[in-house]
PDB file of C-alpha atoms in Angstrom:
ATOM      1  CA  MET J 414     -82.197-166.217 -33.982  1.00 66.00           C
ATOM      2  CA  LYS J 415     -79.419-166.959 -36.454  1.00 92.00           C
ATOM      3  CA  PHE J 416     -76.522-164.878 -37.131  1.00 94.00           C
ATOM      4  CA  GLU J 417     -77.659-164.720 -41.130  1.00 95.00           C
ATOM      5  CA  GLU J 418     -81.625-163.234 -39.748  1.00 96.00           C
ATOM      6  CA  ASN J 419     -79.957-160.786 -37.091  1.00 96.00           C
ATOM      7  CA  MET J 420     -77.724-159.332 -40.019  1.00 96.00           C
ATOM      8  CA  GLN J 421     -80.537-158.896 -42.076  1.00 97.00           C
ATOM      9  CA  LYS J 422     -82.792-156.983 -39.805  1.00 97.00           C
ATOM     10  CA  LEU J 423     -79.848-155.468 -39.033  1.00 97.00           C
ATOM     11  CA  LEU J 424     -79.247-154.075 -42.709  1.00 97.00           C
ATOM     12  CA  ALA J 425     -82.963-153.033 -42.501  1.00 98.00           C
ATOM     13  CA  ILE J 426     -82.611-150.597 -39.866  1.00 98.00           C
ATOM     14  CA  THR J 427     -79.841-149.256 -40.806  1.00 97.00           C
ATOM     15  CA  ALA J 428     -81.238-148.492 -44.647  1.00 97.00           C
ATOM     16  CA  GLN J 429     -84.830-147.007 -42.722  1.00 97.00           C
ATOM     17  CA  LEU J 430     -82.286-144.782 -40.569  1.00 97.00           C
ATOM     18  CA  GLU J 431     -80.008-143.859 -43.303  1.00 97.00           C
ATOM     19  CA  GLU J 432     -83.406-143.169 -45.467  1.00 96.00           C
ATOM     20  CA  GLY J 433     -84.290-140.594 -43.003  1.00 95.00           C
ATOM     21  CA  GLY J 434     -88.108-139.090 -42.760  1.00 96.00           C
ATOM     22  CA  LEU J 435     -88.709-140.870 -39.723  1.00 97.00           C
ATOM     23  CA  GLU J 436     -90.334-139.133 -36.262  1.00 97.00           C
ATOM     24  CA  LEU J 437     -87.156-138.996 -33.805  1.00 97.00           C
ATOM     25  CA  GLU J 438     -89.035-141.462 -31.256  1.00 98.00           C
ATOM     26  CA  ASP J 439     -89.267-144.676 -34.379  1.00 97.00           C
ATOM     27  CA  ALA J 440     -85.423-143.748 -35.167  1.00 98.00           C
ATOM     28  CA  ILE J 441     -84.787-144.321 -31.502  1.00 98.00           C
ATOM     29  CA  ARG J 442     -86.407-147.232 -31.123  1.00 98.00           C
ATOM     30  CA  LEU J 443     -84.862-148.124 -34.523  1.00 98.00           C
ATOM     31  CA  TYR J 444     -81.500-147.561 -33.326  1.00 98.00           C
ATOM     32  CA  GLY J 445     -81.798-149.129 -29.988  1.00 98.00           C
ATOM     33  CA  GLU J 446     -83.026-152.273 -31.959  1.00 98.00           C
ATOM     34  CA  GLY J 447     -79.901-152.499 -34.135  1.00 98.00           C
ATOM     35  CA  ALA J 448     -77.810-151.533 -30.901  1.00 98.00           C
ATOM     36  CA  LYS J 449     -79.066-155.131 -29.578  1.00 97.00           C
ATOM     37  CA  LEU J 450     -78.960-156.763 -32.646  1.00 97.00           C
ATOM     38  CA  ALA J 451     -75.121-156.011 -33.481  1.00 97.00           C
ATOM     39  CA  GLU J 452     -73.798-156.828 -29.901  1.00 97.00           C
ATOM     40  CA  ASN J 453     -75.682-160.178 -30.648  1.00 96.00           C
ATOM     41  CA  CYS J 454     -73.828-160.238 -33.959  1.00 96.00           C
ATOM     42  CA  LYS J 455     -70.443-159.203 -32.232  1.00 96.00           C
ATOM     43  CA  ASN J 456     -70.879-162.129 -29.697  1.00 96.00           C
ATOM     44  CA  GLU J 457     -71.949-164.910 -32.040  1.00 95.00           C
ATOM     45  CA  LEU J 458     -68.666-163.993 -34.297  1.00 95.00           C
ATOM     46  CA  GLU J 459     -66.508-164.574 -31.338  1.00 96.00           C
ATOM     47  CA  GLN J 460     -68.240-167.672 -30.246  1.00 95.00           C
ATOM     48  CA  ALA J 461     -67.330-168.548 -33.644  1.00 94.00           C
ATOM     49  CA  LYS J 462     -63.638-167.435 -33.747  1.00 94.00           C
ATOM     50  CA  LEU J 463     -63.430-169.532 -30.212  1.00 94.00           C
ATOM     51  CA  THR J 464     -64.736-172.791 -31.714  1.00 93.00           C
ATOM     52  CA  VAL J 465     -62.715-172.092 -34.804  1.00 93.00           C
ATOM     53  CA  SER J 466     -59.510-172.008 -32.660  1.00 91.00           C
ATOM     54  CA  GLU J 467     -60.062-174.450 -30.667  1.00 90.00           C
ATOM     55  CA  TYR J 468     -60.800-176.777 -33.344  1.00 88.00           C
ATOM     56  CA  SER J 469     -58.019-175.395 -34.791  1.00 88.00           C
ATOM     57  CA  LYS J 470     -55.676-176.103 -32.138  1.00 86.00           C
ATOM     58  CA  GLN J 471     -57.138-179.690 -31.598  1.00 85.00           C
ATOM     59  CA  GLN J 472     -56.017-180.524 -34.694  1.00 83.00           C
ATOM     60  CA  SER J 473     -52.157-179.381 -34.705  1.00 76.00           C
ATOM     61  CA  VAL J 474     -52.057-181.265 -31.681  1.00 64.00           C
ATOM     62  CA  PRO J 475     -50.086-184.964 -32.455  1.00 65.00           C
ATOM     63  CA  ASP J 476     -52.298-187.973 -31.929  1.00 62.00           C
ATOM     64  CA  ARG J 477     -50.106-189.712 -29.272  1.00 66.00           C
ATOM     65  CA  THR J 478     -51.606-193.004 -30.814  1.00 67.00           C
ATOM     66  CA  GLU J 479     -49.004-193.287 -33.256  1.00 59.00           C
ATOM     67  CA  ILE J 480     -46.035-193.290 -30.791  1.00 57.00           C
TER      68      ILE J 480
END
């Protein structure tokens, strides 16, 4: 699932929980789903950060073919 889709679902779950009025079992289930989505988003962001860091490192290494 894409990061953006996970974030949208997480925002929807957060809104439901903040709105209240849920039965305890439903609130717990939604909380669990939200926690999993948050973890997935965190992992995707960390992976993106590593990827960008690698690209940045590649750009800062001098091209040896010009020597």
